[in-house]
Amino acid sequence: MNIFPDYELLRIALRHRRQKLASLIDFPTILWSGSSVSRNYPALKFPFRASSHFLYFAGLPLENAAIRLESGRLELFMDDALPSSTLWHGEMPKRAEIAERIGADAAFPMSELKLRGIGAATITVQDSLIQSQQSQMLDRPLTPSKSPAGIDLELTKAIISLRLTQDTASLAELRSAAAVTVEAHKAGMAATATAQIEAGVRAAMESAIISQNMTTAYPSIVTVHGEILHSEHYHHALQAGDLLLADVGAETSTGWAADVTR
């Protein structure tokens, strides 16, 4: 369920967002997307989820990328995939193609970013490796995202101000996530007639989300032990008359999420 079949709609929304940001701050901003984290060996990774702030202004869940925003302009920094990656991941779009999709004013390899980092604000990502890269590129120490200082604090306040009011594109994404979440909860209700354990209901709900090319916005809670606030165990038997709590929400590919508990 892609609400941006026409990339021109995406470009318009992103252009509007960065213009609004430019009206609130007078210094450049660099935002990083983040990178995949290995699970138990390097080639096996957890699902990648780009930084929300990056997604808000870049529009696409690009991995190992950064954007620089200044005076309403957007510069994209990322490396093209190595030819050898085609065997594993298929043909990947080139940097120039991605830049065109999101309406970037310029695009450069990541090696060029340090030359553009002086005086730029940022928001620290959770990935420790990317944090180190952020500090190196900006040539200054960074504070955690929960306690920003200086121009990073000004940037944080500006983005909060922007996101207090949703634009047309974000509302469409939120409605899309909500609609799929509703269908997931309906599927879960239907599954209670035959499911033997909580996992059967969870599977039905998450299947409804995955079938729309979305992911769960957070680890699903489907439990007969609702007194445990964040229960992530699904092995308990379902008995007639049980009260089953389901806290399940869908998230779109660009990071907009729903959160529903029944």
Backbone as a ProteinNet text record, in pm:
[ID]
protein_1_A
[PRIMARY]
MNIFPDYELLRIALRHRRQKLASLIDFPTILWSGSSVSRNYPALKFPFRASSHFLYFAGLPLENAAIRLESGRLELFMDDALPSSTLWHGEMPKRAEIAERIGADAAFPMSELKLRGIGAATITVQDSLIQSQQSQMLDRPLTPSKSPAGIDLELTKAIISLRLTQDTASLAELRSAAAVTVEAHKAGMAATATAQIEAGVRAAMESAIISQNMTTAYPSIVTVHGEILHSEHYHHALQAGDLLLADVGAETSTGWAADVTR
[TERTIARY]
85.7	0	88.4	118.8	210.1	130.3	137.6	59.4	131.5	251.7	325.7	352.9	248.6	273.6	336	310.9	368.9	471.7	600.3	704.3	695.3	620.8	604.8	532.2	436.5	367.4	464.5	553.3	653.8	745.9	792.6	884	819.7	693.3	623.6	615.7	579.9	568.4	702.9	808.8	941.4	991.2	965.4	1007.5	938.1	810.7	734.9	790.9	825.4	878.3	1010.9	1101	1231	1222.5	1126.2	1106.5	1054.9	967.4	916.5	1028.3	1115.8	1229.3	1319.9	1342.7	1429.3	1373.2	1243.3	1183	1201.3	1245.2	1260.1	1404.7	1499	1640.6	1722.7	1839.4	1924.6	2062	2070.2	2197.4	2173.2	2276.8	2258.4	2231	2167.4	2133.2	2177.1	2236.3	2269.7	2201.8	2126	2055.6	2098.9	2125.9	2170.6	2055.5	2057.2	1951.3	1978.2	2104.9	2141.3	2179	2209	2251.5	2193.2	2195.8	2147.9	2241.1	2183.3	2260.4	2265.7	2385.3	2399.8	2336	2283.3	2213	2309.3	2355.8	2452.1	2576.8	2573.8	2695.8	2673.4	2779.2	2766.2	2662.3	2649	2559.2	2412.1	2384.2	2246.5	2210.2	2122.7	2094.7	1949.9	1928.8	1793.6	1731.5	1599.7	1535.3	1577.6	1609.8	1654.8	1536.7	1554.1	1452.5	1525.6	1502.1	1572.5	1527	1613	1581.4	1455.5	1366.3	1240.7	1264.5	1363.8	1389.6	1441.4	1526.3	1573.6	1455.8	1369.7	1255.5	1163.1	1146.2	1053.6	1097.4	1228.4	1277.8	1328.8	1367.6	1418.3	1311	1213	1099.1	1115.6	1239	1263.2	1352.5	1331.8	1411.8	1548.2	1631.7	1765	1860.1	1942	2037.6	2174.8	2244.3	2378.6	2378.7	2287.2	2274.5	2263.1	2282.4	2265.6	2210.6	2143.3	2095.7	2142.1	2170.6	2206.7	2100.3	2043.3	1937.4	1986.5	1965.1	2000.3	1921	1855.4	1780.4	1682	1621.1	1522.6	1580.1	1711.7	1776.8	1806.1	1809.8	1842.5	1955.1	2061	2171.5	2172.6	2181.1	2183.1	2325.8	2363.2	2494.8	2477.3	2521.7	2520.2	2608	2655.7	2738.4	2652.4	2684.9	2616.7	2654	2562	2588	2702.2	2782.7	2891.1	2833.1	2900.7	2850.5	2826.6	2910	2897.9	2768.9	2705.6	2584.5	2463.5	2475	2362.5	2321.6	2419.8	2390.7	2298.9	2320	2245.9	2117.8	2120.3	2008.9	1939.7	1989.6	1933.2	1988.2	1944.2	1990.5	1934.3	2021.6	1981.2	1982.3	1889.4	1890.2	2016.9	2065.1	2185.3	2152.2	2256.3	2240.7	2164.9	2197.7	2133.4	1983.9	1947.5	1806.9	1729.2	1789.6	1724.2	1710.3	1814.1	1810.3	1695.3	1672.8	1563.6	1428	1417.4	1290.5	1249.1	1346.1	1312.1	1328.1	1365.8	1378.5	1500.7	1609.8	1733.3	1792.1	1852.4	1915.3	2053.9	2114.7	2246.5	2265.8	2357.2	2384.8	2533.5	2589.2	2732.6	2758.7	2878.4	2917.1	2939	2933.5	2947.2	3080.8	3183.5	3315.5	3315.3	3215.2	3206.9	3139.8	3080.5	2998.7	3080	3198.9	3279	3308.6	3323	3349.7	3230.4	3113	2991	2937.4	3017.7	2966.8	2991.2	3077	3110.2	2986.3	2961.6	2851.2	2714.1	2707	2577.3	2524.7	2393.7	2326.7	2286.1	2260.4	2213.9	2134.5	2076.6	2013.3	2081.9	2133.4	2211.2	2125.1	2173.7	2102.2	2141.1	2066	2091.9	2210.9	2237.8	2346.5	2481.4	2557.6	2684.2	2786.6	2785.6	2879.8	2847.8	2719.7	2680.1	2704.6	2687.7	2717.5	2862.5	2951.6	3092.9	3115.7	3046.6	3058.4	3003.2	2892.7	2835.1	2934.2	2992.5	3087.1	3208.8	3256.9	3373.5	3342.4	3228.1	3191.9	3168	3110.6	3080.8	3197.7	3297.2	3417.9	3385.1	3295.8	3261.4	3194.4	3201.7	3132.4	2982.1	2907.5	2762.1	2701.2	2589.5	2516.6	2407	2356.6	2248.1	2126.5	2045.7	1929.9	1828.5	1830.7	1736.8	1780.5	1905.3	1953	2039.5	1982.3	2060.1	2098.5	2200.9	2247.9	2282.5	2288.8	2330.8	2239.2	2300.1	2218.9	2143.3	2193.4	2120.2	1987.6	1987.6	1864	1769.6	1824	1740.4	1676.3	1755.3	1702.7	1591.5	1614.9	1514.9	1383.9	1392.1	1271.1	1200.5	1278	1219.1	1143.7	1203	1137.6	1012.5	1020.7	902.2	790.3	825.6	726.8	662.1	743.1	689.6	593.3	631	556.8	436.8	415.1	293.4	170.2	189.8	82.1	118.1	32.1	62.5	22.1	106.8	72.2	-9.5	-52	-139.6	-74.7	54.5	124.1	132.8	164.9	177	41.1	-64.2	-198.3	-238.1	-203.7	-234.7	-161.9	-36.5	41.3	-19.5	-55.8	-114.9	-246.8	-327.9	-455.6	-432.5	-330.2	-297.4	-256.7	-169.7	-127.1	-245.8	-334	-450.4	-545	-567.3	-658.9	-609.2	-480.1	-423.6	-427.4	-406.5	-413	-553.6	-656.2	-794.2	-817.7	-771.1	-787.8	-713.2	-598.4	-521.8	-598.4	-660.5	-736.8	-861.4	-923.7	-1037.2	-993.2	-877.2	-824.4	-793.7	-741.5	-713	-839.7	-945.1	-1072.4	-1125.8	-1117.9	-1167.5	-1086.1	-956.8	-869.1	-893.4	-957.1	-979	-1071	-1147.3	-1238.9	-1165.5	-1045.5	-972.9	-833.3	-776.6	-639.9	-633.4	-529.5	-509.3	-428.2	-335.9	-252	-245.8	-192.1	-184.3	-113.8	-12.4	66.9	-20.8	-127.6	-215	-286.1	-326.5	-391.7	-288.7	-172.5	-65.9	-32.4	-21.5	14	-90.1	-216.7	-322.1	-314.7	-286.8	-280.7	-159.8	-44.8	75.2	72.2	5.1	-9.4	-87.4	-190.2	-268.7	-185.4	-88.8	-0.1	104.4	168.2	274.2	219.2	95.2	36.8	16.5	19.3	9	145.9	251.4	389	423.2	367.7	402.1	467.1	515.7	573.2	495.5	519.8	462.4	540.2	468.6	531.8	613.1	588.1	655.6	627.8	700.6	671.1	526.5	453.7	312.3	293.7	188.8	148.7	13.8	9.9	-113.2	-112.8	-190.1	-172.6	-299.7	-313.7	-420.7	-375.8	-249.3	-196	-177.7	-287.4	-283.2	-226.5	-214	-153.9	-3.6	55.3	197.7	203.8	254.3	237.3	302.5	420.9	490.6	521.8	421	440.6	469.6	578	614.5	625.9	546.1	539.5	401.9	399.1	276.1	238.6	281.1	262.9	144.3	76.4	-31.9	-155	-219.4	-338.4	-455.6	-540.7	-661.9	-780.7	-855.1	-972.4	-1096.4	-1209.4	-1335.1	-1355.7	-1390.7	-1412.9	-1290.4	-1173.6	-1053.1	-1066.4	-1002.7	-990.2	-854.1	-854.7	-731.1	-699.3	-582.7	-539	-450.6	-481.6	-399.9	-358.7	-229.2	-171.3	-83.5	-139.6	-72.9	-95.2	11	-1.7	84.8	39.1	112.4	197	306.2	393.1	420.5	406.1	430.8	580.7	615.2	757	832.9	759.2	825.6	812.7	776.3	790	669.8	554.6	435.8	358.6	315.8	266.5	130.5	61.2	-61	-35.4	-114.2	-95.7	-235	-282.3	-417.3	-412.2	-480.5	-494.2	-641.1	-672	-810.2	-810
-119.5	0	123.2	174.1	287.3	413.9	511.4	633	730.5	694.3	781.8	711.4	667.9	605.7	705.6	833.5	940.4	1012.1	1001.6	1061.5	1213.1	1271.7	1416.3	1458.7	1379.1	1408.7	1404.7	1307.4	1297.9	1417.7	1454.5	1568.4	1697.1	1716.7	1836.8	1839.9	1726.9	1720.5	1746.6	1685.6	1702.2	1845.3	1903.7	2042.5	2136.5	2113	2196.4	2183.4	2060.7	2038.9	2110.4	2099.7	2163.3	2315.3	2366.2	2510.6	2561.9	2485.4	2523.8	2518.7	2418.7	2412.1	2533.1	2573.4	2688.1	2817.2	2823.2	2943.4	2949	2837.1	2829.8	2835.1	2795.3	2795.9	2858.8	2912.4	2979.8	2916.8	2786.6	2714.7	2581.3	2521.5	2394.1	2278.6	2176.2	2056.1	1933.2	1837.5	1708.8	1599.5	1514.8	1405	1272.7	1175.1	1042.6	943.5	847.4	745.9	631.7	598.1	482.9	364.2	252.8	133.1	8.7	-101.1	-228.2	-279.2	-347.8	-406	-556.6	-612.4	-757	-831.2	-947.8	-1026.9	-1121.1	-1225.5	-1316	-1339	-1290.8	-1283.4	-1175.2	-1119.1	-995.9	-997.8	-1109.8	-1112.5	-1126.5	-1164.3	-1179.5	-1058.3	-975.3	-847.7	-837.7	-757.1	-722.9	-634.9	-634.1	-546	-400.9	-333.1	-194.4	-100.4	-3.2	99.8	233.9	318.6	446.8	541.1	634.5	737.3	813.4	837.4	906.6	1046.5	1117.1	1254.4	1253.8	1156.6	1141.3	1112.2	1018.7	981.3	1099.5	1184.7	1297	1391.5	1409.6	1504.9	1437.1	1309	1238.5	1155.6	1108.1	1041	894.1	844.7	705.2	641	512.8	444.9	401	497.8	469.6	430	330.9	285.7	348.2	378.8	438	562.9	650.9	774.6	892.7	1012.2	1134.9	1241.8	1338.8	1453.5	1580.9	1681.1	1813.2	1911.9	1982.2	2077.9	2217.8	2311.8	2451	2541.1	2640.1	2739.9	2675.4	2565.3	2497.4	2400.7	2389.6	2297.1	2164.2	2057.9	1925.9	1866	1823.3	1750.6	1608.4	1511.9	1371.2	1318	1243.7	1181.8	1031.9	954.1	808.6	749.5	628.8	560.3	466.5	453.9	355.7	215.1	122	-17	-73.6	-159.6	-225.7	-322.5	-339	-433.3	-573.5	-614.6	-749.6	-768.9	-658.1	-670.6	-711.6	-698.8	-731.2	-877.1	-966.1	-1108.2	-1133.4	-1056.8	-1079.8	-997.1	-877.4	-784.8	-739.3	-782.2	-736.1	-599.3	-549.8	-420.7	-310.5	-226.5	-120	14.3	105.4	237.2	314.4	389.5	470.6	596.2	656.5	777.9	886.3	905.4	1010.4	983.4	857.5	821.1	847.1	810.6	834.8	985	1059.6	1205.4	1265	1214.4	1265.7	1231.9	1112.5	1069.4	1160.5	1202.6	1280.8	1431.1	1470.2	1612.2	1677.1	1601.1	1658.1	1759.3	1865.1	1966.6	1923.7	1829.8	1777.5	1644	1562.5	1431.9	1403	1349.3	1325.9	1191.6	1133.7	1016.6	1056.5	959.8	989.6	1055.4	1028.7	1086.3	1238.8	1296.1	1441.6	1510.2	1430.6	1490.5	1573.2	1527.9	1599.5	1743	1763.8	1898	1991	1932.2	2011.4	2013.4	1963.7	1946.8	2062.8	2156.6	2266	2350.7	2369.9	2455.1	2393.7	2264.5	2200	2141.9	2145.9	2083.5	1942.1	1859.4	1723.8	1672.6	1554.9	1480.4	1345.1	1310.7	1189.2	1065.6	972.6	846.5	747.1	637.5	540.4	450.5	426.6	338.3	396.8	324.5	376.2	399.4	315.2	333.6	461.3	486.1	607.7	729.6	716.6	826.8	870.5	773.3	804.3	876.8	832.3	897.4	1039.7	1058.3	1191.4	1287.1	1243.5	1328.1	1360.4	1261.1	1281.5	1378.2	1360.1	1444.9	1589.7	1607.8	1742.6	1803.2	1719.3	1763	1825.9	1759.3	1805.4	1692.1	1694.8	1591.9	1613.3	1504.3	1510.3	1460.6	1517.2	1470.1	1374.4	1288	1196.8	1274.2	1210.7	1277.3	1321.4	1256.8	1293.9	1420.8	1460.7	1581.5	1665.2	1713.1	1792.8	1927.8	1989.1	2119.1	2206.7	2337.4	2430.6	2428.1	2428.9	2430.5	2298.3	2189.5	2063.2	2073.8	2146.3	2169.3	2258.8	2361.2	2448.2	2368.7	2280.1	2196.3	2105.4	2044	1954.3	2027.5	2146.9	2225	2261.5	2292.8	2329.7	2211.6	2091.8	1974.3	1938.9	1951.7	1927.4	2022.7	2148.9	2248.4	2211.5	2167.6	2128.3	2011	1913	1788.1	1789.6	1900.9	1913.8	1920.9	1965.2	1972.6	1884.8	1790.2	1697.6	1756.7	1736.8	1782.1	1674.4	1705.4	1615	1478.7	1478.5	1352.5	1266	1326.2	1247.3	1196.8	1276.9	1230.9	1109.5	1112	997.7	873	888.4	775.6	722.6	812.2	771.9	698.8	749.9	683.3	545.4	533.1	404.5	304.2	347.6	260.3	222.7	317.9	291.3	192	207.5	117.9	-25.9	-44.3	-179.4	-234.4	-149.4	-192.6	-240.9	-170.1	-212.4	-351.6	-373.5	-504.7	-612.3	-577	-673.2	-712.8	-616.4	-647.9	-730.7	-702.8	-785.1	-929	-943.5	-1077.6	-1149.5	-1075.2	-1134.8	-1181.2	-1099.9	-1138.6	-1267.3	-1273.5	-1392.4	-1516.6	-1497.6	-1611.5	-1671.7	-1597.2	-1652.2	-1774	-1791	-1905.7	-2037.8	-2033.3	-2157.7	-2162.5	-2049.7	-2048.7	-2124.9	-2203.4	-2280.9	-2203.4	-2121.2	-2042.3	-1898.2	-1809.8	-1668.1	-1647.5	-1729.1	-1714.1	-1724.9	-1804.3	-1817.5	-1687.3	-1614.1	-1484.9	-1383.3	-1385.4	-1294.3	-1316.2	-1442.2	-1473.5	-1417.6	-1429.6	-1378.5	-1226.9	-1159.9	-1014.1	-963.9	-1023.2	-977.1	-1015	-1124.1	-1161.5	-1055	-999.3	-894.4	-769.8	-745.3	-629	-656.2	-770	-803.4	-815.1	-861.5	-877.3	-743.9	-633.1	-499	-432.3	-513.2	-465.2	-363.2	-383.5	-302.9	-392.6	-330.8	-404.4	-369.1	-443.5	-404.3	-284.2	-190.9	-67.4	-90.1	-202.6	-236.8	-385.1	-450	-591.4	-609.7	-694.5	-714	-773.3	-728.9	-787.7	-854.9	-986.2	-1063.2	-1163.9	-1137	-1214.7	-1225.2	-1336.7	-1352.2	-1299.1	-1255.4	-1196.5	-1046.6	-976.1	-833.5	-752.8	-815.9	-744.9	-725.7	-799	-781.1	-682.1	-560.6	-450.7	-475.3	-534.2	-557.4	-705.3	-786.3	-930.2	-961.4	-1033.6	-1073.5	-1226.1	-1295.6	-1441.7	-1480.4	-1581.4	-1611.9	-1760.5	-1826.5	-1971.6	-2012.8	-1916.1	-1952.5	-2000.5	-2103.7	-2160.4	-2063.4	-2068.3	-1987	-2073.8	-2026.8	-2098.7	-2012.9	-2077	-2003.7	-1914.6	-1789.2	-1696.1	-1616.2	-1648.3	-1570.6	-1427.9	-1333.9	-1197.1	-1187.2	-1160.9	-1155.3	-1011.1	-965.3	-829.4	-833.3	-746.8	-737.2	-591.7	-567.5	-434.5	-449.6	-415.2	-440.6	-320.7	-275.2	-162.4	-181.2	-127.4	-135.6	-10.3	-26.4	85.9	82.8	196.8	204.9	201.5	187.2	177	306.3	416.3	543.7	584.3	489.2	510.4	565.5	576.6	627.6	510	524.5	408.2	431.8	320.8	319.4	235.9	259.5	191.6	171.5	48	18.2	-96.9	-80.3	-186.2	-219.1	-348.3	-394.5	-503.6
0	0	0	-116	-131.5	-158.9	-67	-87.3	-180.2	-226.6	-316.8	-450	-523.2	-654	-751.3	-727.9	-808.9	-722	-759.7	-677	-672.4	-764.7	-760.2	-633.1	-587.3	-461.8	-344.9	-348.2	-242.2	-245.5	-363.6	-375	-324.4	-355.1	-310.5	-157.8	-97.2	48.9	116.2	63.6	123.4	107.5	-8.5	-32.1	66.6	88.9	181.9	323.9	364.7	499.7	521.1	424.6	445.1	434.3	356.7	352.6	486.5	549	680.7	784.8	773.5	865.7	847.5	724.8	696.1	753.9	771.7	830.2	981.4	1041.2	1186.3	1233.4	1148.5	1186.8	1075.1	1111	1011.1	1001.3	1029.1	1019.1	948.9	891.1	819.5	915.4	863.3	939.7	862.4	932.4	871.7	952.4	883.7	948.5	887.3	971.8	928.3	934.4	842.4	838.7	935.2	957.7	1039.1	951.8	1017.3	944.2	1008.7	935.8	989.7	1098.5	1195.2	1304.8	1286.3	1297.3	1281	1397.9	1367	1467.4	1540.2	1471.1	1535	1449.8	1325.3	1245.5	1140.2	1083.9	1005	894.4	822.8	707.4	746.4	870.2	916.1	1001.2	951.5	1017.2	1063.7	1167	1207.8	1099.8	1089.2	989.7	1011	902.8	911.7	929.8	1018.1	1038.4	1042.5	943	935.1	1045.6	1081.3	1179.3	1136.8	1232.5	1201.6	1146.3	1200.2	1154.6	1010.9	979.3	842	749.6	789.7	707.2	681.7	781.1	767.9	656.5	641.4	540.7	413.7	420.4	302.3	233.5	310.1	249.6	217.3	209	175.4	281.2	313.2	415.5	361.3	332.6	278.1	390.5	364.9	465.3	438.9	548.8	538.8	450.6	479.6	402.6	497.4	443.9	520.6	428.1	486.8	409.4	479.1	398.7	451.5	405.9	502.8	476.7	510.7	419.5	445.4	351.2	408.4	329.9	232.6	276.1	192	91.3	82.5	-9.6	59.4	-19.6	32.6	-49.3	18.4	-44.9	10.6	-79.2	-41.8	-45.2	59.8	66.7	86.5	-9.1	2.8	-106.5	-81.9	-180.6	-263.2	-390.2	-473.3	-427	-443.5	-406.2	-489.7	-429.2	-501.7	-605.7	-717.8	-819.3	-763.3	-667.7	-611.8	-532.2	-488.5	-408.3	-491.4	-623.9	-710.8	-696.8	-677.9	-662.4	-543.9	-437.1	-312.7	-304.1	-355.3	-333.4	-462.2	-576.4	-701.8	-740.9	-855.4	-903.6	-814.1	-762	-671.3	-744.1	-710.1	-774.1	-740.6	-837.5	-817.8	-737.2	-682.4	-602.2	-678.2	-804.8	-883.3	-899.8	-916.5	-932.1	-803.2	-689.8	-560.5	-535.8	-569	-552.1	-630.8	-751.2	-833.8	-771.8	-715	-655.3	-539.5	-458	-339	-360.9	-482.3	-512.5	-452.1	-436.9	-382.7	-481.2	-427.7	-512.1	-559.3	-485.9	-524.2	-454.1	-505.3	-446.3	-454.2	-345.7	-336.1	-267.6	-288.2	-208.9	-63.5	27.5	170.1	203.3	124.9	152.2	144	76.9	61.8	181	269.8	375.1	473.7	507.2	607.3	563.3	434.2	383.3	403	425.5	438.3	581.1	676.8	812.2	907	870.9	961.8	992.2	1120.8	1163.6	1152.4	1124	1105.4	1236.6	1253.2	1366.9	1328.4	1427.8	1400	1518	1501.7	1610.4	1615.5	1731	1744.9	1724	1642.6	1621.1	1729.6	1740.2	1846.7	1815.3	1689.1	1646.9	1688.6	1771.4	1823.7	1713	1609.6	1499.9	1422.4	1399.4	1329.3	1417.3	1548.8	1639.7	1624.7	1616.2	1598.6	1466.2	1362	1231.5	1236.7	1306.3	1320.5	1386.1	1495.9	1568.8	1484.1	1409.6	1324.7	1210.1	1146.8	1033.5	1075.1	1194.5	1242.7	1320.3	1350.5	1420.4	1556.2	1629.4	1763.5	1840	1972.9	2050.6	2043.7	2057.6	2052.2	2182.6	2219.4	2335.8	2289.8	2380	2340.9	2291.3	2207.3	2148.9	2254.2	2371.9	2479	2552.1	2534.4	2602.9	2509.2	2397.9	2301.9	2361.3	2304.1	2352.1	2232.5	2255.5	2151.4	2030.7	1910.9	1789.5	1769.8	1828.5	1821	1895.6	2007	2081	2000.9	1936.2	1852.8	1739.1	1677.9	1570.1	1622.6	1737.2	1796.2	1820	1876.1	1901.5	1771	1668	1539.1	1478.7	1483.7	1426.5	1506.7	1639.1	1722.5	1681.8	1662.6	1622.4	1489.4	1394.1	1263.8	1275	1357.1	1358.9	1453	1521.5	1601.1	1511.4	1387.2	1289.8	1170.5	1137.3	1028.5	894.1	794.6	659.7	587.9	467	392.5	370.3	339.1	312.1	436.7	550.4	673.1	720.3	701.1	737.2	653.3	526.4	440.1	486.4	526.4	577.2	707.2	797.5	924.8	903.5	812.3	783.2	722.6	639.2	579.3	687.1	778.7	888.7	976.1	1002.8	1087.1	1021.2	890.1	819.7	823	802.2	806	948.6	1046.7	1186.3	1221.2	1173.9	1196.7	1138.3	1015.5	953.1	1031	1086.6	1166	1291.7	1358.1	1478.9	1445.2	1332.9	1291.1	1264.9	1201.5	1174.9	1305.2	1402.8	1533.1	1602.4	1595.5	1657.2	1594.1	1461.4	1391.7	1428.9	1450.1	1478.4	1616	1706.7	1842.1	1840.5	1732.8	1726.3	1709.8	1652.2	1625	1686.3	1724.6	1777.8	1909.5	1924.1	2047	2150.3	2102.1	2191.8	2140.2	2220	2183.2	2050	2022	1899.3	1774.7	1780	1664.4	1632.1	1733.6	1712.6	1665	1726.6	1683.9	1535.8	1496.6	1357.4	1261.5	1295.4	1207.8	1195.6	1306.3	1305.8	1226.9	1252	1183.6	1036	1002.1	861.7	785.4	849.4	784.5	759.2	845.5	829	721.1	730	634.6	492.5	479.5	346.2	275.7	350.4	292.3	280.9	289.5	277.5	385.5	504.5	620.5	724.6	829.5	941.5	1067.3	1173.7	1302.2	1354.9	1414.4	1461.3	1588.6	1655.8	1780.9	1804.2	1896.4	1922.7	1968.7	1900.9	1931.8	2071.1	2138.8	2266.4	2244.1	2252	2238	2351.7	2456.7	2578.7	2661.1	2730.1	2828.9	2964.3	2970.6	3094.4	3073.9	3061.2	3036.7	3151.5	3268.9	3382.4	3365.3	3269.2	3236.9	3121.1	3148	3053.3	2917.7	2914.4	2788	2770.3	2781.7	2764	2617.8	2592.7	2457.1	2447.7	2527.5	2523	2469.7	2385.1	2312.8	2323.5	2431.5	2441.1	2527.6	2592	2683.1	2606.1	2660.6	2597.4	2606.6	2503.8	2502.8	2543.1	2642.5	2692	2671.4	2653.2	2639.9	2762	2737.3	2847.5	2887.5	2829.5	2860	2807.4	2876.9	2827.8	2759.7	2630.6	2552	2516.1	2556.6	2524.1	2399.8	2303.7	2182.6	2162.4	2167.9	2142.9	2019.5	1903.5	1775.5	1684.2	1618.6	1526.8	1403.7	1291.6	1165.3	1144.9	1071.9	1036.6	887	821.5	678.3	650	523.9	486.5	512.3	526.4	554.3	700.8	787.5	930.5	1004.3	939	1006.9	1065	1190.4	1263.3	1326.1	1351.6	1431.5	1557.3	1660.6	1788.6	1849	1848.2	1896.1	1995.4	2108	2206.9	2225	2219.1	2239.8	2344.2
[MASK]
++++++++++++++++++++++++++++++++++++++++++++++++++++++++++++++++++++++++++++++++++++++++++++++++++++++++++++++++++++++++++++++++++++++++++++++++++++++++++++++++++++++++++++++++++++++++++++++++++++++++++++++++++++++++++++++++++++++++++++++++++++++++++++++++++++++

